[in-house]
Short mmCIF file of C-alpha atoms and ligand atoms in Angstrom, two decimals:
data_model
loop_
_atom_site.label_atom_id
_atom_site.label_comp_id
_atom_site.label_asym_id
_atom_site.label_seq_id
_atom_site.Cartn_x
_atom_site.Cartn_y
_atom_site.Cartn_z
CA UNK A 870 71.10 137.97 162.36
CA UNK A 871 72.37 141.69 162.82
CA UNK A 872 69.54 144.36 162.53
CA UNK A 873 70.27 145.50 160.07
CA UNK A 874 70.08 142.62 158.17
CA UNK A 875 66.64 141.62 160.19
CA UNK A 876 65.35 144.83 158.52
CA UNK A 877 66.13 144.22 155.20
CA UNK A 878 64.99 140.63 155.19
CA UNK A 879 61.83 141.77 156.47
CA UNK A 880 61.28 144.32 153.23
CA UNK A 881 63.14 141.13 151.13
CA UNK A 882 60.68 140.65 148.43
CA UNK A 883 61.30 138.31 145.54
CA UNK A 884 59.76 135.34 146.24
CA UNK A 885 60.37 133.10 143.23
CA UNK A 886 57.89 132.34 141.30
CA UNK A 887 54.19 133.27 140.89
CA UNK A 888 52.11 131.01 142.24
CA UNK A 889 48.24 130.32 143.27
CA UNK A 890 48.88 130.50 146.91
CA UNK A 891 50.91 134.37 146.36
CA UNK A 892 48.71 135.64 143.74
CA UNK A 893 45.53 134.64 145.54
CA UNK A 894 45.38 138.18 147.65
CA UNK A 895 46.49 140.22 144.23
CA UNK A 896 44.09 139.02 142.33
CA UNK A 897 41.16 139.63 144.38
CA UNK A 898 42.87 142.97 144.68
CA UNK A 899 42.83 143.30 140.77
CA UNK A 900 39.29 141.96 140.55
CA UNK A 901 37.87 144.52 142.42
CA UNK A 902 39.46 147.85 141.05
CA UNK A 903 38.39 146.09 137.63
CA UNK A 904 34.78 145.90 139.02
CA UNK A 905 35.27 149.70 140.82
CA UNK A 906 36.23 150.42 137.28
CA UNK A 907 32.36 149.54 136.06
CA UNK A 908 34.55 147.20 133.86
CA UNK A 909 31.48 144.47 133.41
CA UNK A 910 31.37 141.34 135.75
CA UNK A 911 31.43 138.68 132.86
CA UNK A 912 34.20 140.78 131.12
CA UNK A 913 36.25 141.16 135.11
CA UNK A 914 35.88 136.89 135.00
CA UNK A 915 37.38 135.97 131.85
CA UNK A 916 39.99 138.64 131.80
CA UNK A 917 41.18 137.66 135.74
CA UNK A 918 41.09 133.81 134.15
CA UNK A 919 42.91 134.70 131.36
CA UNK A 920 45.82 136.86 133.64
CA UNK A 921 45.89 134.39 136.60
CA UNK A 922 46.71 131.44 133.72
CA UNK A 923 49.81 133.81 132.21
CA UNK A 924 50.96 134.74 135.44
CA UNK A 925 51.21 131.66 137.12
CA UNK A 926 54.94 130.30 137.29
CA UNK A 927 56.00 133.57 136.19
CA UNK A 928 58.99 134.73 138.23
CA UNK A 929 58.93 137.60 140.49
CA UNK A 930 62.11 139.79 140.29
CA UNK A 931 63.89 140.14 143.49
CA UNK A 932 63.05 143.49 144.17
CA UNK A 933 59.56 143.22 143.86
CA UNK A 934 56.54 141.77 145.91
CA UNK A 935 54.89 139.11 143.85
CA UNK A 936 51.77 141.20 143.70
CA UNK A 937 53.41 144.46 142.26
CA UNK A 938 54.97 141.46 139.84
CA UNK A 939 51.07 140.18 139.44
CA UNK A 940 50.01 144.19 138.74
CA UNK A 941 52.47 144.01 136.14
CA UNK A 942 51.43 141.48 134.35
CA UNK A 943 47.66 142.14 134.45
CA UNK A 944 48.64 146.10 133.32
CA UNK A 945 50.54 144.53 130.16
CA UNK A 946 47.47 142.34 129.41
CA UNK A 947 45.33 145.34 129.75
CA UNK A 948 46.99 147.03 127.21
CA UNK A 949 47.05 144.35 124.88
CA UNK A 950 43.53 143.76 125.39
CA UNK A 951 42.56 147.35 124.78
CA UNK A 952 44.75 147.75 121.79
CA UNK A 953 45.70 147.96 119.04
CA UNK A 954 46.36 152.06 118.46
CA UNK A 955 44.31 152.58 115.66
CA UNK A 956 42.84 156.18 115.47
CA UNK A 957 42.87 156.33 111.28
CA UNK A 958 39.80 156.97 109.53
CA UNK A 959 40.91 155.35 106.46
CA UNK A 960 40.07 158.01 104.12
CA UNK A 961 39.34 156.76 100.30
CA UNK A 962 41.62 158.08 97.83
CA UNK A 963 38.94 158.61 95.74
CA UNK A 964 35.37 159.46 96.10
CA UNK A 965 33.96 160.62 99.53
CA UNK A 966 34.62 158.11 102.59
CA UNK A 967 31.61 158.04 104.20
CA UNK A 968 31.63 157.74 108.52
CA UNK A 969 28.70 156.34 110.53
CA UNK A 970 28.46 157.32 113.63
CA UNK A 971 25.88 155.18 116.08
CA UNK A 972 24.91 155.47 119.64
CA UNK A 973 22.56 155.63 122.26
CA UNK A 974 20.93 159.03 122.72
CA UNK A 975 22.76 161.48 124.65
CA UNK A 976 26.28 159.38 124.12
CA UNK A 977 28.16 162.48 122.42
CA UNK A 978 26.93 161.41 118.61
CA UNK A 979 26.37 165.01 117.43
CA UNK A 980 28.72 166.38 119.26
CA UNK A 981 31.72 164.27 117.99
CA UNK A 982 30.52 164.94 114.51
CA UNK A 983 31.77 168.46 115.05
CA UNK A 984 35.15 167.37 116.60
CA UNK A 985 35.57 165.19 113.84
CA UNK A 986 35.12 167.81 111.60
CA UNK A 987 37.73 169.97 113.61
CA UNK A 988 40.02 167.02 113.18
CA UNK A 989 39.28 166.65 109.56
CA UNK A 990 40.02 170.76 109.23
CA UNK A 991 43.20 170.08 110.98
CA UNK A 992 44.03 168.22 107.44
CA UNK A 993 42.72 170.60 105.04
CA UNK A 994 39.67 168.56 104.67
CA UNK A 995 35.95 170.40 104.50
CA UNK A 996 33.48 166.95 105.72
CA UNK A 997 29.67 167.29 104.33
CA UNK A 998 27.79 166.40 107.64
CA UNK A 999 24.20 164.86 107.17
CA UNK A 1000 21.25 165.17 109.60
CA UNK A 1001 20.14 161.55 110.13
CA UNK A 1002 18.58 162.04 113.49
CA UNK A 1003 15.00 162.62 112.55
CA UNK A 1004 13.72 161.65 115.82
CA UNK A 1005 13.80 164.47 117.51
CA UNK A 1006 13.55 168.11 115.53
CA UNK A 1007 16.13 169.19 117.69
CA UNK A 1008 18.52 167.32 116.69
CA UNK A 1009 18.82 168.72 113.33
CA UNK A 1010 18.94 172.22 114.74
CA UNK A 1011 21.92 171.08 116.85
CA UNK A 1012 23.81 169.97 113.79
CA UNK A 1013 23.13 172.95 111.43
CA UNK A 1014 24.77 174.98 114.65
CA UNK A 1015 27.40 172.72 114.94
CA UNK A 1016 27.93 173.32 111.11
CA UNK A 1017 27.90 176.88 111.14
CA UNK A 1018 30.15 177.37 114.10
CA UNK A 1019 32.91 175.28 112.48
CA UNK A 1020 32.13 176.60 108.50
CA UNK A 1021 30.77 172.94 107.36
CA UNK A 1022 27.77 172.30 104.68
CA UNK A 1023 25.52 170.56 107.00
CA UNK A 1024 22.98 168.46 104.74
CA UNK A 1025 19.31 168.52 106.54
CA UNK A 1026 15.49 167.04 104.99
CA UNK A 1027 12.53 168.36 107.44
CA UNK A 1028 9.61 167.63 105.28
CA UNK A 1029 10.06 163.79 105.67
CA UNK A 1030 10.96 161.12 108.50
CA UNK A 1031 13.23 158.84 106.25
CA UNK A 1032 16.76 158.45 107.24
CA UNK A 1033 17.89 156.56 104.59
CA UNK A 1034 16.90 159.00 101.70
CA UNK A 1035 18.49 161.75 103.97
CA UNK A 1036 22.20 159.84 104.22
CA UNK A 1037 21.52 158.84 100.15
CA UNK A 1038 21.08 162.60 99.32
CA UNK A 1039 23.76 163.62 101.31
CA UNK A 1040 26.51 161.69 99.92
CA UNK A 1041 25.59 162.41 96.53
CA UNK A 1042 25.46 166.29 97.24
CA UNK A 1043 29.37 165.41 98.96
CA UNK A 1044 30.27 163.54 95.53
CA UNK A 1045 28.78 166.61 93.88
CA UNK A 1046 30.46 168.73 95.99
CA UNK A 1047 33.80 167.15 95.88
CA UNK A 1048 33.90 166.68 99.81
CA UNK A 1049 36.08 164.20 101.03
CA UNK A 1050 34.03 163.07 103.61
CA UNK A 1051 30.49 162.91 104.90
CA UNK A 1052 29.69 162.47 108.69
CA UNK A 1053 26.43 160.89 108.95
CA UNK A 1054 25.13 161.81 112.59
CA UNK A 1055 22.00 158.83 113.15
CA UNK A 1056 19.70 158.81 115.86
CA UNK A 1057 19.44 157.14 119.19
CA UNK A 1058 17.34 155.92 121.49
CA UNK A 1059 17.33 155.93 125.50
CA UNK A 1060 17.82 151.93 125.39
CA UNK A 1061 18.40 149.40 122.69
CA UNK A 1062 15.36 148.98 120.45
CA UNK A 1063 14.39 147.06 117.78
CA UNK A 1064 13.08 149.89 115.83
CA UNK A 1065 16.59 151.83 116.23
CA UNK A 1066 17.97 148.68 115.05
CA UNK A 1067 16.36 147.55 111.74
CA UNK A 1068 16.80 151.78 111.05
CA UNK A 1069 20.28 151.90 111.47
CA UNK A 1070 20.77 148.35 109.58
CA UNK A 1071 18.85 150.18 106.80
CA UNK A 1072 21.28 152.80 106.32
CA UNK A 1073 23.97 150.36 106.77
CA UNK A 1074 22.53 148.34 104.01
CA UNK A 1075 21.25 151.19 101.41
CA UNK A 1076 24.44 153.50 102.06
CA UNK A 1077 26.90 151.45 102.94
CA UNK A 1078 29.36 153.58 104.97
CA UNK A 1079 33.09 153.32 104.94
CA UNK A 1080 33.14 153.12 108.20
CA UNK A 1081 30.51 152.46 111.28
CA UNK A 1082 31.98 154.07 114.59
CA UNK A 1083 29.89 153.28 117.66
CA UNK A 1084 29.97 156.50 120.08
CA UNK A 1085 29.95 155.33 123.66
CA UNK A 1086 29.25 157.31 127.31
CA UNK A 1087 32.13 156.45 129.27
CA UNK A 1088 30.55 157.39 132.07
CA UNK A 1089 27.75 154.41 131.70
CA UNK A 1090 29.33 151.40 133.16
CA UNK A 1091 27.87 148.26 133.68
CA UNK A 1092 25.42 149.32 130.78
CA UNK A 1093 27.91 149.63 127.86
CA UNK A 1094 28.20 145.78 127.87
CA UNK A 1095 24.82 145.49 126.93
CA UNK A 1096 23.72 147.91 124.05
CA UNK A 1097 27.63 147.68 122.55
CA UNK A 1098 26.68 143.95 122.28
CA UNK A 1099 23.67 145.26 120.49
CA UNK A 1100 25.12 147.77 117.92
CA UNK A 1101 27.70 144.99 117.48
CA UNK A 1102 25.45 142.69 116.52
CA UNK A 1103 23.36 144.69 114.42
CA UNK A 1104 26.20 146.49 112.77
CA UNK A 1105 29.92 145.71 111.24
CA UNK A 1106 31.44 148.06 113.38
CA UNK A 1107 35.04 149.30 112.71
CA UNK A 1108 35.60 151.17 115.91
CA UNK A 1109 34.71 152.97 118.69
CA UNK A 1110 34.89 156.69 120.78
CA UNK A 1111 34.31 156.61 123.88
CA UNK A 1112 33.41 159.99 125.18
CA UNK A 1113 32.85 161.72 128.81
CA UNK A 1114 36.32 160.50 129.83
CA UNK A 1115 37.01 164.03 130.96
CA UNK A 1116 34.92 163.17 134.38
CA UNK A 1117 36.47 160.67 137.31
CA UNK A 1118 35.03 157.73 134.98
CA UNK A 1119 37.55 155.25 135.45
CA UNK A 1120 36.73 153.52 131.69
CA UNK A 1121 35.83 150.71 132.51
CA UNK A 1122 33.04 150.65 130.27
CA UNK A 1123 36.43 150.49 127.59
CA UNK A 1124 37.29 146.94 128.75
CA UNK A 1125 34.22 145.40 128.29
CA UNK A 1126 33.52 147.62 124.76
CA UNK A 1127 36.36 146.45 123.70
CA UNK A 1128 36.34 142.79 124.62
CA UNK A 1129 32.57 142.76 123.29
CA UNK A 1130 33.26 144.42 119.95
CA UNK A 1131 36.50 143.44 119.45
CA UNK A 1132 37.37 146.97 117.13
CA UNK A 1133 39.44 149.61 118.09
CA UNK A 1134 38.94 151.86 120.15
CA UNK A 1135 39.43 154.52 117.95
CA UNK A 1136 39.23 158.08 119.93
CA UNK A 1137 38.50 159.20 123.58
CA UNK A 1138 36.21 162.14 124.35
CA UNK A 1139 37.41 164.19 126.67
CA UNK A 1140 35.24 167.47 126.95
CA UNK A 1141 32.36 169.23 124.95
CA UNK A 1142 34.55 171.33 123.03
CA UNK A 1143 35.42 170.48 119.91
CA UNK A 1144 39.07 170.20 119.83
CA UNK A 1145 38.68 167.70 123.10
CA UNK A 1146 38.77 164.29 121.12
CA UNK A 1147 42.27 162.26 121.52
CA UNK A 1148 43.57 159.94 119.67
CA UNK A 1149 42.93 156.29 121.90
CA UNK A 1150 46.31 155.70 124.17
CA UNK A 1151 46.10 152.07 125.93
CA UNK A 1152 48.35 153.00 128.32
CA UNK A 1153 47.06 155.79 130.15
CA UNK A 1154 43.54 154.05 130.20
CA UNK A 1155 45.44 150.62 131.53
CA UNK A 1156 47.07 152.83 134.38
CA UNK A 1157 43.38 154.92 134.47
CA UNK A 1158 40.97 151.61 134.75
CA UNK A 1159 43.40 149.79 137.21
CA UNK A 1160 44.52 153.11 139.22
CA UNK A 1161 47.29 151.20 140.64
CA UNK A 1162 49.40 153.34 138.61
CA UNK A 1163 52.24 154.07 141.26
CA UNK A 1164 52.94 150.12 141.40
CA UNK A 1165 52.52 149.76 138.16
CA UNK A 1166 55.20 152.05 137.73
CA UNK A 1167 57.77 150.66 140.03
CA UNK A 1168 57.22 146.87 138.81
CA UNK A 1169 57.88 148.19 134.94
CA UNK A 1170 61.22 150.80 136.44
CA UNK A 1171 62.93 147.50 138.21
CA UNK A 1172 62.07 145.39 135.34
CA UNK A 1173 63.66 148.41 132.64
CA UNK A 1174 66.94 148.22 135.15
CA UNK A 1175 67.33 144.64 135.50
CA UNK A 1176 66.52 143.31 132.97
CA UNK A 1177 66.20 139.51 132.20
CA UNK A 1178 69.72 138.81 131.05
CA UNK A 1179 71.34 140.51 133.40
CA UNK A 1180 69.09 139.37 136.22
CA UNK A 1181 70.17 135.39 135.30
CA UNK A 1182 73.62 136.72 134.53
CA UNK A 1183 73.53 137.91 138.09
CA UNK A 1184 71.60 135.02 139.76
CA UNK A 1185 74.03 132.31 138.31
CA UNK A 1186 76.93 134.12 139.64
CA UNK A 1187 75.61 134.57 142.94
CA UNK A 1188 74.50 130.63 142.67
CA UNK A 1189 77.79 129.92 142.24
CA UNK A 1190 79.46 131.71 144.60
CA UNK A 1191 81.31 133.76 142.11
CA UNK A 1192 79.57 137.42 143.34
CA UNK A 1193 82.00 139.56 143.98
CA UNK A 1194 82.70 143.27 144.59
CA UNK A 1195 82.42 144.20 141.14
CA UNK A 1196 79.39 142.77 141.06
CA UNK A 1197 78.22 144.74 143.81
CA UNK A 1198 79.57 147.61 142.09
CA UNK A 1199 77.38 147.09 139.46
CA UNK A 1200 74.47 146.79 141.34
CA UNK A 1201 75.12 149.55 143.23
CA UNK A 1202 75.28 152.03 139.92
CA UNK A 1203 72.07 150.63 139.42
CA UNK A 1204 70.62 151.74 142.14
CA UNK A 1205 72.14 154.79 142.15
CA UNK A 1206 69.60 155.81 139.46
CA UNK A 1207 67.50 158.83 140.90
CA UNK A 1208 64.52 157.77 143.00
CA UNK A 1209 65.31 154.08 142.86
CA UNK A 1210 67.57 153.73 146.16
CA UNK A 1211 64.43 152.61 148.30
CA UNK A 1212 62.90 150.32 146.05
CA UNK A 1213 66.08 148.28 144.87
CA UNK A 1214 67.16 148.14 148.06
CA UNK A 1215 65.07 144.87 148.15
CA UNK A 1216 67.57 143.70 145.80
CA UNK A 1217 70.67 143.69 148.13
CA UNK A 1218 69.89 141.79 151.13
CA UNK A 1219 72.05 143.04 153.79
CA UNK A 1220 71.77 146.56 152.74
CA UNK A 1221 69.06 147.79 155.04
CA UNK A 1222 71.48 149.63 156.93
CA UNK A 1223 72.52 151.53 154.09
CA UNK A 1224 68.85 152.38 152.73
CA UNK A 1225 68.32 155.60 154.60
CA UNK A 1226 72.01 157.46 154.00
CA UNK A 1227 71.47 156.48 150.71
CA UNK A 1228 68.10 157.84 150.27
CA UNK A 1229 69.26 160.85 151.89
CA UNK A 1230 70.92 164.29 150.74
CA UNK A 1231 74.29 162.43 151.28
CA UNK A 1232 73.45 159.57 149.27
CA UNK A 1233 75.61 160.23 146.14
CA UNK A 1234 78.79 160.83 148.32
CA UNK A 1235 78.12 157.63 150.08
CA UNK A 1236 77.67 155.77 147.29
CA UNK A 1237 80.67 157.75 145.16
CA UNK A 1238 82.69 156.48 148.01
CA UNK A 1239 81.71 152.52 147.75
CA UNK A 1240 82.49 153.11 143.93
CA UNK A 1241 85.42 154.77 144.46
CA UNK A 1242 86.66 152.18 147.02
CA UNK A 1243 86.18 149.17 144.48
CA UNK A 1244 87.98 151.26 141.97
CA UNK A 1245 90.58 151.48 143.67
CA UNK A 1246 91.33 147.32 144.04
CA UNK A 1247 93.00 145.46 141.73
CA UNK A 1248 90.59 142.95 140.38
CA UNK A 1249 92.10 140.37 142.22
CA UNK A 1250 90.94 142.28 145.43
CA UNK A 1251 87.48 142.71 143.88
CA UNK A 1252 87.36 139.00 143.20
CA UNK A 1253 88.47 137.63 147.18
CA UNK A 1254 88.21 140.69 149.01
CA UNK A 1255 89.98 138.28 151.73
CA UNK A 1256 93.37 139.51 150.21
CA UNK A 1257 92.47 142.50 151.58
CA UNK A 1258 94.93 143.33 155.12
CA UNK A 1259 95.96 146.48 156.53
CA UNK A 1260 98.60 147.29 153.75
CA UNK A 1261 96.14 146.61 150.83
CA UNK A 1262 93.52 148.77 153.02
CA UNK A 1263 95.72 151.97 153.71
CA UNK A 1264 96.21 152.10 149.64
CA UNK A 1265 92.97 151.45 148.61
CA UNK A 1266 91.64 154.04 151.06
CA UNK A 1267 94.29 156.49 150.11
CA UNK A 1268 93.33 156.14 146.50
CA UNK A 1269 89.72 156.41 147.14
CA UNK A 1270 90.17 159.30 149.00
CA UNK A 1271 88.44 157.90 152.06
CA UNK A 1272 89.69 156.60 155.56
CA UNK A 1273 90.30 152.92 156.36
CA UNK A 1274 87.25 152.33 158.11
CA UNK A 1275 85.31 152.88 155.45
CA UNK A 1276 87.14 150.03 153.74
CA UNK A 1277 86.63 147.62 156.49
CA UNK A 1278 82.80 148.57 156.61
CA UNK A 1279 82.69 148.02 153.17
CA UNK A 1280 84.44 144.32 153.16
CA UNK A 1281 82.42 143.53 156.11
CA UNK A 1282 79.00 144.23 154.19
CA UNK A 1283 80.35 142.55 151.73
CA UNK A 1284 80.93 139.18 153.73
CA UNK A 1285 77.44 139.97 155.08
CA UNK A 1286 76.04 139.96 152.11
CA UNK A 1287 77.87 137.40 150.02
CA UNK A 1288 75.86 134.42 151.58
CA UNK A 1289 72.81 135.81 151.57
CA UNK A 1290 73.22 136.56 148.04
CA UNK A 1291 73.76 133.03 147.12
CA UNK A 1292 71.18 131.76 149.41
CA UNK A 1293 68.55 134.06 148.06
CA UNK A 1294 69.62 132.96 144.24
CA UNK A 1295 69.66 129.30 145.37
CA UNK A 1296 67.66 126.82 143.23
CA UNK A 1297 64.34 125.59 144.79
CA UNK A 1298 62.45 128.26 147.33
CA UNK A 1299 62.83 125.83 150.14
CA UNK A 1300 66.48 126.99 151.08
CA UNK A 1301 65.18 130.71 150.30
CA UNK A 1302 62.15 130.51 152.80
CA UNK A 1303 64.26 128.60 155.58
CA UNK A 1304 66.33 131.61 155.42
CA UNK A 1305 64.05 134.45 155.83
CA UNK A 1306 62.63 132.32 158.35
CA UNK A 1307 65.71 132.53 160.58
P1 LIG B 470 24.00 162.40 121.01
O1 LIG B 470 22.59 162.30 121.52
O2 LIG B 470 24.64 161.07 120.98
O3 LIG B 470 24.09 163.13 119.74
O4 LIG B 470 24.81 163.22 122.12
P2 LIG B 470 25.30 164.74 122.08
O5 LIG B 470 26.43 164.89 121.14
O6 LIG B 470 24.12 165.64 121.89
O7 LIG B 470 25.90 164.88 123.53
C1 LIG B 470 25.10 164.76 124.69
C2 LIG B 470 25.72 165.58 125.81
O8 LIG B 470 26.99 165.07 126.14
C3 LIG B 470 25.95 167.02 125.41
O9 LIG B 470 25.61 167.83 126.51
C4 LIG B 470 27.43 167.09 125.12
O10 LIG B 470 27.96 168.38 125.36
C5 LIG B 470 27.97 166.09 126.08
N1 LIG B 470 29.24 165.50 125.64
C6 LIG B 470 29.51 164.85 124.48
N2 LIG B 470 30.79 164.41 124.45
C7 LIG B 470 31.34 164.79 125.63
C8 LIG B 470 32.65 164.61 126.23
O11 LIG B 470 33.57 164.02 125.68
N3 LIG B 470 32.82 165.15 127.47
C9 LIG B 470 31.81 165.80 128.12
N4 LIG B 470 32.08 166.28 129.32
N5 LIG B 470 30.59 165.96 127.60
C10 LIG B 470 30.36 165.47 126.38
MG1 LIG B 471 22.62 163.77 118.48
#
């Protein structure tokens, strides 16, 4: 084999088909940024089991390496798994709808009350927001500042340590009132307890909120397994915000939330202010917990470019033996696509050679020039370039603009190429691995 063609065999890719043996490395890979990610170890196991038994026999397009195929795949089930976008708060049409939040102490309870409420403003809506942290007195002092900065009746009982009445009495005075919605900010603890427990299960029971949001530290890790098991089993939850995701968290935490509870993830906190609560994206916390974002990115571009149909279209062509220079015209538009020359050149075995001019400043003339050469055969030409002698070559260069050379490089590639093609396409990886053996 030429060189050129060494080279470009040895950045060949596709492989055929997901398998154990080829997905053995990427998964470990996966595993681990999903455990760098705090995502929790029982949570990493069943999710890798779950990807490792949808990837396997899945084909790997040509142009990538089976683990950027494998990446691919586990991103996708990432998203799924954190999903679905749900950031509603299912407002009542009538009466006020009445929002829970729960939490351990220090997770960003009080302070998402107040972005709520910014959110809530956003829509013309004034929420009542009721003091049910009576554990500490500073808590309710937090509130009533919270309330004042952002111009909301903030409902607050000193005299007495009963939550309960507190969340009744504010609800009523929002009915009274005619707000829309009441915020009730509970109390938390350090860890789980049981006393936290039966007290938040009591206003559950005797107030009956809309709906129950668990408020979640990103930043916690391994530990969010744990107490959102607990609030989860203690409460009907209908969602979840995870806040602190403004630090280098990776979210983690999200993953194993999510696949615990099973709710949506309903907002992300992203600073102390309170316009910094965003609606929950999947994606950017898939690319985020995995940070393999750059081959995520490549895997889902080849896949968007060659896509399935044309892929097989392609593939039974080159089977057959029926490639021919339109075909490779084709493929090379496709590559011409900004900032996809390097990566699809995995695609064209035989094309090494051409990688760097085409990746260089030059690269749309060179490639304008193959264009412009098939254009100008007839398509019995582009079908058996073997027609092709010095007569044919003269006009095709002349209307291409280009001299004869560059017509005879181009066939030769071609010939090059045509083989390898089919080889690469051929059914059963045997005949594929003998020849990148060779
Ligand atoms: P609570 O005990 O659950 O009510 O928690 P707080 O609302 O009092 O928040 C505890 C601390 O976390 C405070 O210092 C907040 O400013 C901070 N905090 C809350 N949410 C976020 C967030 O999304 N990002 C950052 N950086 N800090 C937050
Ligand atoms: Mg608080």
């Amino acid at each position: 084999l030429s060189d050129g063609l060494q080279s470009a065999f040895k950045s060949l890719s596709g492989k055929g088909k997901l398998t154990e043996g080829n997905m053995r490395d990427g998964l470990k890979i996966v595993e681990q940024s999903l455990l760098e990610a705090d995502v929790s170890y029982s949570v990493v196991q069943d999710f890798m089991g779950h990807v490792s038994e949808k990837a396997l026999g899945k084909r790997v397009l040509l142009s990538l390496r089976p683990q950027e195929e494998l990446v691919r795949i586990v991103y996708d089930e990432l998203v799924e798994t954190l999903g679905p976008v749900d950031s509603a708060l299912n407002l009542k049409a009538d009466g006020p709808t009445v929002i829970m939040l729960c939490g351990l102490q220090g997770s960003g309870k009080t302070t998402t009350c107040g972005k709520l409420t910014k959110l809530l403003q956003e829509q013309d809506i004034t929420p009542l927001l009721v003091a049910a942290d009576l554990q500490r007195p500073a808590a309710i002092e937090q509130l009533k500042v919270i309330g004042s900065q952002l111009g909301v009746p903030v409902h607050a009982e000193t005299d007495h340590k009963d939550p309960v009445k507190v969340c009744q009495a504010g609800v009523e005075m929002a009915r009274r009132d005619g707000n829309r919605v009441v915020i009730l900010d509970t109390a938390g603890r350090l860890a789980i307890d049981a006393e936290l427990m039966a007290e938040l299960k009591k206003i559950d029971r005797k107030v009956g909120p809309d709906q129950v949001y668990l408020v979640v530290d990103g930043m916690t890790g391994q530990d969010a397994v744990n107490s959102a098991g607990a609030f989860n089993d203690a409460l009907e939850l209908d969602g979840v915000v995870m806040t602190k995701l403004d630090g280098d968290a990776r979210g983690g935490a999200l993953l194993s939330v999510k696949e615990v509870t099973g709710v949506p993830i309903k907002f992300m906190g992203t600073g102390e202010h309170f316009d910094a609560l965003e609606p929950f994206r999947p994606e950017g916390m898939a690319s985020r917990i995995l940070q393999m974002g750059d081959m995520v990115a490549a895997a889902r571009e080849a896949h968007r470019i060659v896509d399935e149909e044309e892929r097989e279209e392609l593939e039974a062509k080159m089977a057959s033996g029926e490639f021919s220079l339109d075909d490779f015209k084709n493929m090379m538009q496709k590559v011409a696509q900004p900032g996809l020359m390097g990566r699809m050149m995995g695609l064209m075995p035989g094309m090494g050679q051409f990688k760097e001019a085409m990746e260089s400043e030059a690269a749309g003339g060179q490639l304008r020039q193959i264009i412009g050469a098939i254009n100008s055969m007839t398509p019995a030409e582009r079908k058996n370039p073997k027609l092709i002698d010095a007569t044919r070559r003269t006009r095709i260069a002349k209307g291409a603009g280009v001299q004869s050379p560059v017509i005879t490089q181009l066939i030769k590639q071609f010939d090059v190429m045509k083989p390898m093609m089919q080889a690469m396409s051929g059914k059963g990886s045997g005949d594929r691995m003998a020849m990148m053996r060779q």
